[in-house]
Amino acid sequence: MTDLSRLDATTARALMRDGRLTPRELTRACLARIAERDGEIRAWLSLNPRAEAEASAIAASDPRPLAGIPVGIKDVIDTVDLPTTHNSPLYSTRRPADDAPCVEILRAAGAIILGKTDTTEFAAAGRNAMTGCPADPSRTSGGSSAGSAAAVADFHVPLALGTQTGGSTIRPASFCGTPAIKPSWGLISTEGVKLYANSLDTVGLYARSFDDLALLGGLYGLPGAGEPPARPTLALCLTPYADELAPEARALMQSLPERLAPVADTEWLQLPAGMEDLDALHRCVQMSEGAAAMRNLPLRGALVHQAFLDRANRSEGHTARQMFEAYDRLADHRRTFETLTAPYDAVIAPAAPGFAPIGRSAGNPKFNALWTAMQLPCIHVPAVSEPLPLGVQLVAARAQDSRLIRLAAQIAPALAFSPPAVTEGKDD
Amino acid sequence: MTDLSRLDATTARALMRDGRLTPRELTRACLARIAERDGEIRAWLSLNPRAEAEASAIAASDPRPLAGIPVGIKDVIDTVDLPTTHNSPLYSTRRPADDAPCVEILRAAGAIILGKTDTTEFAAAGRNAMTGCPADPSRTSGGSSAGSAAAVADFHVPLALGTQTGGSTIRPASFCGTPAIKPSWGLISTEGVKLYANSLDTVGLYARSFDDLALLGGLYGLPGAGEPPARPTLALCLTPYADELAPEARALMQSLPERLAPVADTEWLQLPAGMEDLDALHRCVQMSEGAAAMRNLPLRGALVHQAFLDRANRSEGHTARQMFEAYDRLADHRRTFETLTAPYDAVIAPAAPGFAPIGRSAGNPKFNALWTAMQLPCIHVPAVSEPLPLGVQLVAARAQDSRLIRLAAQIAPALAFSPPAVTEGKDD
């Protein structure tokens, strides 16, 4: 098998159980793919020098759900055996005392921690990741979970962890073309994950199949019982920010009723007047919580990027009181959204404003931040691969995570069936 | 001066600036007090063997706000130079890679990290702290911030950090008799603080004077501009759980109108019908968020206390969906509370159900959890010292923290003026 690195975890595990694949073979295939590709893609900040030895120590018959499966970990998440630098010169030699619990759970399930992936500094601002989009390395893989998205999409590793505070999991998934979930807030421990904005920060999961997302969801205990109906009803929502969509993203959204017709009923849905402040509320919370999270950074001297000094100094002027009022208003919006969308099995919205831009910017979080602010689960479904990847996200009520993964699996084939006509390309 | 260990930080700093005290003298006095007392009180899990050397390296003229001031750090908060064990056998040898930002800020201000204080395991359940109440070591100092409260009250150290998820800062302050603040949620970074329940966990501050709380509040940037009026208006609130008050706590509350009459106007305030579910909402959030936070612990084997397995397994049956609905209902309650209490400068409520119980239990959080659930700032003001310490707490709207410290300073002399008659003692 020459394409071992292309296996998803579910298939790889089945082959291992059948005695047709060993953990060592899979890890070697991933490392070979990285050796071939990462000079150009630059998804990784560090690789585990013991990975092959660790894989060799795992029997193919090991019954653990991730036995021998290589995973990538965004470098803002603590790992006990590899540096965790937050891609910041302030922490370039940092070695955590523990795995973050979200990593410990993977390791206990048998995963091989293959290495740490590149990220926007502190998953926030400052240094960009150096990671290129696998489909066109002159373009960004997005941010902040740049390396995790690219590593999975480019077949370096079947699974990876990212994080999302604005759009840091879903947008890179769209730019790179890979499934991903930003779960409902608060369901996966953020201990040992660099703090940025506490009521927004969420551990995100990357995989190359929805079976694999379901596997990871099971390990983390993501809730959401019940099967979606055979023919789901989906609300299509351009969000209040539709005028920021590039033509390719607009064309993709417009193509959905026809694409989905064989498998689902669709209706257009507009968020009610008053909810257009979601982006501003997100910004207020992110910047205010960020001020607390980054208050210590100015003490660390000359290597602190101005963006973090600005946050610590509340340079955008959001007060703590405004932050608390934003929490309350977001609580209203969450309930409004969940009531409004109760008749639907999910909402489908743009995952990004368009294709990955040229360069190494993180990209515009406008189509992600509103859902993150409401703490809702979001799943990226790839829908376009030519000329570049682009996807949509499924959004649902909080705690519907696992059901939403099943729904995504159900409709994904219809979504990816035929790329939409794109009359005009545009970088945003 | 034989009572150097009794100085508050503000006074000690003034003496240092005047050349009448050195950092080394103060640290030696604190260490001598600990040597004398801690065999009985057991506030400390570890002491910094370099403390005296570190203090000797600080000039009395050093202008930093905490230059040469010894502080205690609850042992669920990461320190780079001392173990951070969470008082758990699972982490007995743990050495963090960094100071938690809340510690880094103290250290950068010149504080001497004197040691790590005893705590309920993971600030949650499991192992109790071994710390005795300074006024009567047969009784508990409360929990979970047992050691920090006792260390400050017993003159081991002028300042200490604790945490609060239910009542873990304010209740020990009442049992031990020392000022403390549980700030509004989200204002002090909880990075590097053991995660228990993310929307509740708050770093708490202990001191022996309100000047010192204001000093710490300034370092952490606690908001709350404006001076309280010369004669404030205070609402006295027994909470919906008044029938759980021991006679001494009820007597204290009943004495407030007379005690406060010289300095404030008071009115009795009842929370509206419907808010009696605050305690249940708190429990739901704490247990549900705790399930995510403790999901990794069962992987760690035989040393995991059953209480944490129960949390990880959601043995109380709270679902993730119920957690999200609790968030929304708490958002309603916060607004209701802030609207209702807008005419008052603060609410005064019991800080604990009564005196510290015999033994080493953490105590009943019923009079703390409701305020923590609403993310409100709470300040403990000692009000009774005989036969045992007991206090009240001032509660205000979110982001009023610094103003609340000034208000506490203003009314504290009247509160502590005369202990109430206690007709009957009772352990709860």
XYZ file of N, CA, C and O in Angstrom, chain A residues 86 91 94-102 104-105 108 184-191 193-196 198-199 201 217-223 288-289 292-297 299-300 314 320-321 323-325 327-329 331-332 334-335 338 375 397-401, chain B residues 86 91 94-102 104-105 108 184-191 193-196 198-199 201 217-223 288-289 292-297 299-300 314 320-321 323-325 327-329 331-332 334-335 338 375 397-401:
528
model
N 3.356 28.046 21.789
C 2.344 29.038 21.388
C 2.815 29.842 20.163
O 2.306 30.914 19.918
N 7.917 32.029 24.558
C 7.803 30.680 25.127
C 8.556 29.657 24.273
O 8.196 28.487 24.256
N 9.626 26.433 26.037
C 8.712 25.944 27.078
C 8.445 24.441 26.953
O 8.145 23.941 25.884
N 8.526 23.737 28.066
C 8.218 22.297 28.131
C 7.219 22.071 29.242
O 7.567 22.093 30.418
N 5.965 21.826 28.909
C 4.936 21.671 29.956
C 5.190 20.468 30.867
O 5.824 19.487 30.471
N 4.645 20.569 32.053
C 4.767 19.477 33.026
C 3.780 18.356 32.759
O 3.960 17.234 33.235
N 2.711 18.647 32.032
C 1.644 17.671 31.797
C 1.141 17.786 30.372
O 1.228 18.841 29.760
N 0.523 16.710 29.900
C -0.370 16.818 28.762
C -1.610 17.593 29.182
O -2.145 17.396 30.287
N -2.104 18.445 28.289
C -3.452 18.955 28.484
C -4.410 17.764 28.543
O -4.196 16.765 27.858
N -5.474 17.842 29.343
C -6.406 16.714 29.386
C -6.923 16.289 28.005
O -7.098 15.090 27.755
N -7.093 17.237 27.088
C -7.583 16.850 25.752
C -6.555 16.008 25.007
O -6.927 15.216 24.132
N -4.218 14.111 26.829
C -4.116 12.899 27.658
C -5.164 11.868 27.231
O -4.894 10.663 27.214
N -6.349 12.353 26.876
C -7.432 11.457 26.452
C -7.064 10.752 25.144
O -7.310 9.552 24.976
N -4.207 8.210 25.951
C -4.708 7.024 26.645
C -5.496 6.122 25.711
O -5.617 4.922 25.954
N -19.771 22.612 20.780
C -20.379 23.540 21.727
C -19.343 23.907 22.779
O -18.537 23.069 23.189
N -19.407 25.147 23.243
C -18.446 25.595 24.261
C -18.574 24.755 25.526
O -19.675 24.370 25.926
N -17.429 24.492 26.158
C -17.449 23.934 27.513
C -17.500 22.423 27.588
O -17.534 21.876 28.687
N -17.474 21.726 26.459
C -17.624 20.271 26.504
C -16.287 19.538 26.516
O -16.203 18.409 26.973
N -15.250 20.170 25.979
C -13.898 19.587 26.033
C -13.062 20.508 26.912
O -13.044 21.727 26.702
N -12.385 19.927 27.874
C -11.603 20.734 28.810
C -10.579 21.594 28.071
O -9.857 21.109 27.200
N -10.497 22.855 28.437
C -9.478 23.749 27.888
C -8.289 23.907 28.835
O -7.421 24.751 28.601
N -8.238 23.097 29.871
C -7.048 23.114 30.725
C -5.815 22.761 29.894
O -5.852 21.855 29.060
N -4.611 24.481 27.583
C -4.723 25.132 26.269
C -4.520 26.621 26.525
O -5.151 27.177 27.437
N -3.648 27.271 25.760
C -3.360 28.685 26.026
C -4.658 29.461 26.081
O -5.465 29.420 25.156
N -4.825 30.211 27.158
C -6.057 30.979 27.344
C -6.012 32.242 26.495
O -5.013 32.966 26.495
N -7.097 32.502 25.799
C -7.220 33.769 25.084
C -8.517 34.454 25.525
O -8.469 35.537 26.123
N -11.965 33.310 27.516
C -12.419 32.119 28.233
C -13.810 31.651 27.838
O -14.073 30.447 27.813
N -14.722 32.565 27.522
C -16.078 32.117 27.204
C -16.221 31.787 25.719
O -17.319 31.459 25.263
N -13.037 30.318 23.846
C -12.026 29.300 23.516
C -12.634 27.890 23.529
O -13.244 27.477 24.529
N -15.417 12.447 18.756
C -16.536 12.929 19.575
C -16.874 11.950 20.688
O -17.180 12.352 21.814
N -16.797 10.666 20.379
C -17.047 9.647 21.397
C -16.009 9.694 22.504
O -16.331 9.601 23.696
N -14.744 9.873 22.123
C -13.683 9.920 23.138
C -13.877 11.098 24.085
O -13.591 11.000 25.274
N -14.349 12.206 23.548
C -14.543 13.395 24.379
C -15.945 13.471 24.971
O -16.287 14.443 25.647
N -16.755 12.480 24.689
C -18.093 12.458 25.286
C -19.009 13.550 24.771
O -19.872 14.045 25.507
N -18.853 13.935 23.514
C -19.729 14.987 22.991
C -21.172 14.509 22.986
O -21.462 13.410 22.528
N -22.087 15.339 23.498
C -23.487 14.922 23.600
C -24.203 15.088 22.259
O -23.649 15.636 21.306
N -12.069 41.888 25.604
C -12.102 42.109 27.059
C -11.542 40.908 27.804
O -10.759 41.061 28.743
N -11.967 39.707 27.417
C -11.389 38.527 28.044
C -9.901 38.436 27.706
O -9.084 38.018 28.544
N -7.653 40.343 30.096
C -7.298 39.618 31.324
C -6.257 38.546 31.021
O -5.276 38.381 31.758
N -6.456 37.832 29.914
C -5.556 36.710 29.596
C -4.143 37.193 29.295
O -3.177 36.466 29.531
N -4.034 38.396 28.765
C -2.726 38.874 28.306
C -2.116 39.924 29.217
O -1.087 40.515 28.887
N -2.723 40.114 30.366
C -2.232 41.136 31.289
C -0.796 40.889 31.734
O -0.060 41.823 32.036
N -0.384 39.629 31.773
C 0.984 39.328 32.202
C 2.006 39.530 31.087
O 3.200 39.638 31.359
N 1.569 39.567 29.832
C 2.551 39.556 28.747
C 3.450 40.789 28.722
O 4.656 40.657 28.452
N 4.826 42.172 30.965
C 5.907 41.977 31.934
C 7.072 41.215 31.325
O 8.154 41.168 31.910
N 6.843 40.604 30.166
C 7.855 39.707 29.597
C 8.819 40.402 28.657
O 9.657 39.754 28.064
N -6.343 47.245 26.629
C -7.717 47.551 26.211
C -7.749 48.712 25.217
O -8.558 49.627 25.344
N -14.820 46.363 31.066
C -15.260 45.118 31.691
C -16.783 45.095 31.800
O -17.426 44.063 31.590
N -17.366 46.220 32.108
C -18.829 46.257 32.226
C -19.497 45.931 30.890
O -20.479 45.194 30.836
N -18.275 44.019 28.666
C -18.121 42.566 28.494
C -19.260 41.815 29.168
O -19.878 40.920 28.588
N -19.589 42.222 30.398
C -20.663 41.511 31.102
C -22.007 41.740 30.415
O -22.839 40.828 30.324
N -22.229 42.940 29.929
C -23.482 43.188 29.216
C -23.518 42.400 27.905
O -24.590 41.941 27.490
N -22.193 39.446 27.540
C -22.584 38.080 27.923
C -24.110 37.951 27.971
O -24.684 36.961 27.523
N -24.736 38.947 28.575
C -26.194 38.840 28.764
C -26.915 38.898 27.434
O -27.872 38.155 27.197
N -26.445 39.791 26.577
C -27.100 39.911 25.275
C -26.860 38.645 24.448
O -27.761 38.173 23.743
N -26.610 35.726 25.651
C -27.531 34.716 26.197
C -28.905 34.858 25.546
O -29.563 33.865 25.220
N -29.347 36.100 25.335
C -30.614 36.309 24.620
C -30.534 35.757 23.198
O -31.451 35.086 22.723
N -28.609 33.478 21.963
C -28.577 32.006 21.919
C -29.983 31.435 21.965
O -30.335 30.524 21.221
N -30.771 31.974 22.866
C -32.135 31.444 22.985
C -32.960 31.775 21.755
O -33.744 30.951 21.283
N -31.920 29.398 19.019
C -32.357 28.009 19.206
C -33.867 27.867 19.038
O -34.353 26.846 18.541
N -21.710 30.078 21.305
C -21.253 28.813 21.895
C -21.877 27.590 21.215
O -21.994 26.516 21.806
N -28.198 23.718 17.655
C -28.339 24.106 19.056
C -27.222 23.481 19.882
O -26.676 22.437 19.532
N -26.883 24.128 20.992
C -25.863 23.617 21.903
C -26.228 22.207 22.382
O -27.393 21.918 22.631
N -25.196 21.391 22.500
C -25.314 20.009 22.989
C -25.858 19.062 21.929
O -26.127 17.891 22.222
N -25.978 19.529 20.678
C -26.404 18.656 19.573
C -25.203 18.120 18.798
O -25.360 17.606 17.681
N -24.038 18.211 19.367
C -22.797 17.967 18.630
C -22.769 16.625 17.892
O -22.465 16.567 16.699
N -2.061 20.297 43.492
C -3.526 20.245 43.611
C -3.953 19.435 44.848
O -5.090 18.987 44.912
N -0.801 14.104 41.382
C 0.107 15.150 40.906
C 1.163 15.488 41.959
O 1.657 16.605 42.002
N 4.409 17.095 40.690
C 4.268 17.981 39.523
C 5.027 19.297 39.712
O 4.921 19.949 40.743
N 5.777 19.691 38.695
C 6.512 20.969 38.688
C 6.147 21.724 37.424
O 6.626 21.394 36.346
N 5.323 22.752 37.517
C 4.880 23.463 36.310
C 6.031 24.124 35.559
O 7.066 24.473 36.142
N 5.807 24.319 34.266
C 6.799 24.982 33.415
C 6.764 26.497 33.563
O 7.722 27.178 33.212
N 5.653 27.031 34.051
C 5.474 28.484 34.143
C 4.751 28.829 35.434
O 4.004 28.017 35.962
N 4.918 30.073 35.844
C 3.976 30.658 36.784
C 2.637 30.861 36.074
O 2.599 31.280 34.906
N 1.542 30.613 36.789
C 0.253 31.103 36.294
C 0.364 32.621 36.131
O 1.055 33.279 36.921
N -0.301 33.203 35.129
C -0.232 34.664 34.988
C -0.597 35.413 36.272
O 0.010 36.455 36.569
N -1.536 34.886 37.063
C -1.899 35.593 38.304
C -0.745 35.601 39.301
O -0.673 36.489 40.162
N 2.567 35.367 38.128
C 3.594 36.146 37.420
C 3.421 37.638 37.713
O 4.410 38.371 37.876
N 2.169 38.073 37.781
C 1.887 39.489 38.049
C 2.357 39.870 39.453
O 2.926 40.950 39.664
N 6.264 39.857 39.420
C 6.810 41.026 38.726
C 6.650 42.294 39.562
O 7.401 43.252 39.390
N -15.538 39.629 40.338
C -16.403 39.259 39.223
C -15.677 38.222 38.372
O -14.462 38.305 38.184
N -16.457 37.304 37.815
C -15.854 36.257 36.978
C -15.143 36.871 35.773
O -15.610 37.864 35.204
N -14.009 36.290 35.402
C -13.396 36.625 34.123
C -12.418 37.784 34.149
O -11.877 38.140 33.110
N -12.167 38.369 35.307
C -11.307 39.556 35.346
C -9.856 39.224 35.648
O -8.963 39.977 35.303
N -9.611 38.120 36.322
C -8.239 37.665 36.578
C -8.060 36.361 35.815
O -8.885 35.449 35.936
N -7.004 36.285 35.045
C -6.767 35.087 34.229
C -6.730 33.829 35.084
O -6.061 33.789 36.119
N -7.438 32.805 34.644
C -7.387 31.506 35.319
C -6.437 30.536 34.618
O -6.409 29.353 34.951
N -5.670 31.028 33.675
C -4.640 30.169 33.063
C -3.682 29.690 34.155
O -3.277 30.457 35.030
N -4.375 27.780 36.526
C -5.139 27.463 37.739
C -5.926 26.197 37.414
O -6.571 26.124 36.367
N -5.866 25.192 38.275
C -6.537 23.917 37.977
C -7.990 24.177 37.608
O -8.732 24.817 38.346
N -8.387 23.656 36.470
C -9.751 23.869 35.986
C -10.717 22.950 36.725
O -10.465 21.760 36.881
N -11.811 23.534 37.167
C -12.863 22.718 37.748
C -14.170 23.011 37.017
O -14.735 22.132 36.362
N -15.547 25.982 34.478
C -14.957 27.118 33.780
C -15.744 28.416 33.927
O -15.154 29.492 33.985
N -17.057 28.352 33.972
C -17.822 29.599 34.063
C -18.001 30.048 35.511
O -18.678 31.050 35.766
N -15.082 29.204 38.089
C -13.739 29.331 38.684
C -13.254 30.785 38.661
O -13.239 31.417 37.599
N -6.085 44.559 43.932
C -7.053 44.865 42.880
C -6.445 45.755 41.807
O -6.714 45.571 40.615
N -5.600 46.684 42.216
C -4.925 47.543 41.249
C -3.976 46.749 40.358
O -3.918 46.951 39.142
N -3.242 45.810 40.977
C -2.311 44.994 40.184
C -3.035 44.174 39.130
O -2.533 43.959 38.030
N -4.213 43.691 39.477
C -4.965 42.857 38.540
C -5.925 43.673 37.685
O -6.678 43.111 36.890
N -5.913 44.994 37.861
C -6.763 45.833 37.020
C -8.242 45.643 37.262
O -9.048 45.783 36.342
N -8.632 45.346 38.489
C -10.064 45.155 38.752
C -10.799 46.464 38.502
O -10.388 47.518 38.978
N -11.906 46.421 37.766
C -12.639 47.642 37.425
C -13.537 48.074 38.579
O -13.687 47.364 39.581
N -21.621 19.755 35.692
C -21.508 19.501 34.244
C -20.167 19.979 33.716
O -19.503 19.278 32.945
N -19.770 21.182 34.104
C -18.450 21.647 33.687
C -17.370 20.768 34.319
O -16.339 20.477 33.697
N -16.512 17.673 32.275
C -15.539 17.893 31.200
C -14.135 18.040 31.781
O -13.166 17.462 31.259
N -14.025 18.804 32.875
C -12.704 19.071 33.451
C -12.053 17.802 33.987
O -10.824 17.695 34.016
N -12.854 16.856 34.451
C -12.303 15.670 35.117
C -12.376 14.414 34.265
O -12.080 13.319 34.750
N -12.716 14.594 33.010
C -12.853 13.435 32.126
C -11.553 12.642 32.005
O -11.570 11.429 31.795
N -10.406 13.326 32.125
C -9.127 12.615 32.007
C -8.739 11.878 33.286
O -7.883 10.993 33.240
N -9.326 12.233 34.422
C -8.816 11.676 35.684
C -8.979 10.156 35.793
O -8.066 9.494 36.294
N -8.435 8.049 33.765
C -7.326 7.414 33.049
C -6.101 7.275 33.928
O -5.161 6.560 33.576
N -6.107 7.967 35.066
C -4.891 8.022 35.881
C -4.826 6.953 36.948
O -3.908 6.939 37.754
N -20.758 11.904 35.414
C -22.036 12.612 35.525
C -23.025 11.833 36.406
O -24.195 11.670 36.047
N -25.482 17.780 29.470
C -24.855 18.963 28.874
C -25.939 19.978 28.472
O -25.763 21.187 28.637
N -27.037 19.488 27.966
C -28.105 20.412 27.564
C -28.621 21.201 28.765
O -28.883 22.402 28.685
N -26.931 22.001 31.327
C -25.905 22.998 31.631
C -26.126 24.260 30.797
O -26.109 25.382 31.325
N -26.361 24.087 29.508
C -26.540 25.267 28.655
C -27.806 26.028 29.052
O -27.833 27.259 29.055
N -28.855 25.295 29.386
C -30.076 25.985 29.816
C -29.852 26.697 31.153
O -30.407 27.777 31.395
N -27.020 28.089 31.995
C -26.320 29.338 31.650
C -27.339 30.433 31.316
O -27.186 31.589 31.728
N -28.322 30.059 30.510
C -29.274 31.075 30.047
C -30.124 31.595 31.209
O -30.383 32.794 31.309
N -30.536 30.682 32.059
C -31.339 31.120 33.194
C -30.490 31.979 34.153
O -30.982 32.971 34.705
N -28.156 33.917 33.237
C -28.047 35.243 32.597
C -29.273 36.084 32.956
O -29.161 37.284 33.224
N -30.457 35.451 32.983
C -31.661 36.180 33.415
C -31.512 36.637 34.865
O -31.837 37.774 35.213
N -28.878 37.193 36.633
C -27.893 38.275 36.800
C -28.538 39.632 36.511
O -28.339 40.603 37.246
N -29.274 39.665 35.426
C -29.895 40.947 35.086
C -30.958 41.329 36.097
O -31.085 42.499 36.463
N -29.184 42.642 39.165
C -28.553 43.962 38.994
C -29.591 45.072 38.868
O -29.372 46.189 39.344
N -21.753 35.265 38.884
C -20.465 35.864 38.493
C -20.256 37.245 39.114
O -19.519 38.082 38.579
N -23.002 44.574 41.652
C -23.084 44.264 40.219
C -21.701 43.938 39.681
O -20.684 44.395 40.212
N -21.673 43.151 38.610
C -20.410 42.800 37.964
C -19.657 44.061 37.528
O -20.258 45.023 37.078
N -18.357 43.990 37.661
C -17.432 45.066 37.280
C -17.417 46.219 38.280
O -16.790 47.237 38.025
N -18.055 46.043 39.427
C -18.015 47.052 40.493
C -16.942 46.709 41.527
O -16.955 47.259 42.644
N -16.035 45.845 41.194
C -15.113 45.273 42.178
C -14.352 46.307 43.003
O -14.327 46.245 44.236
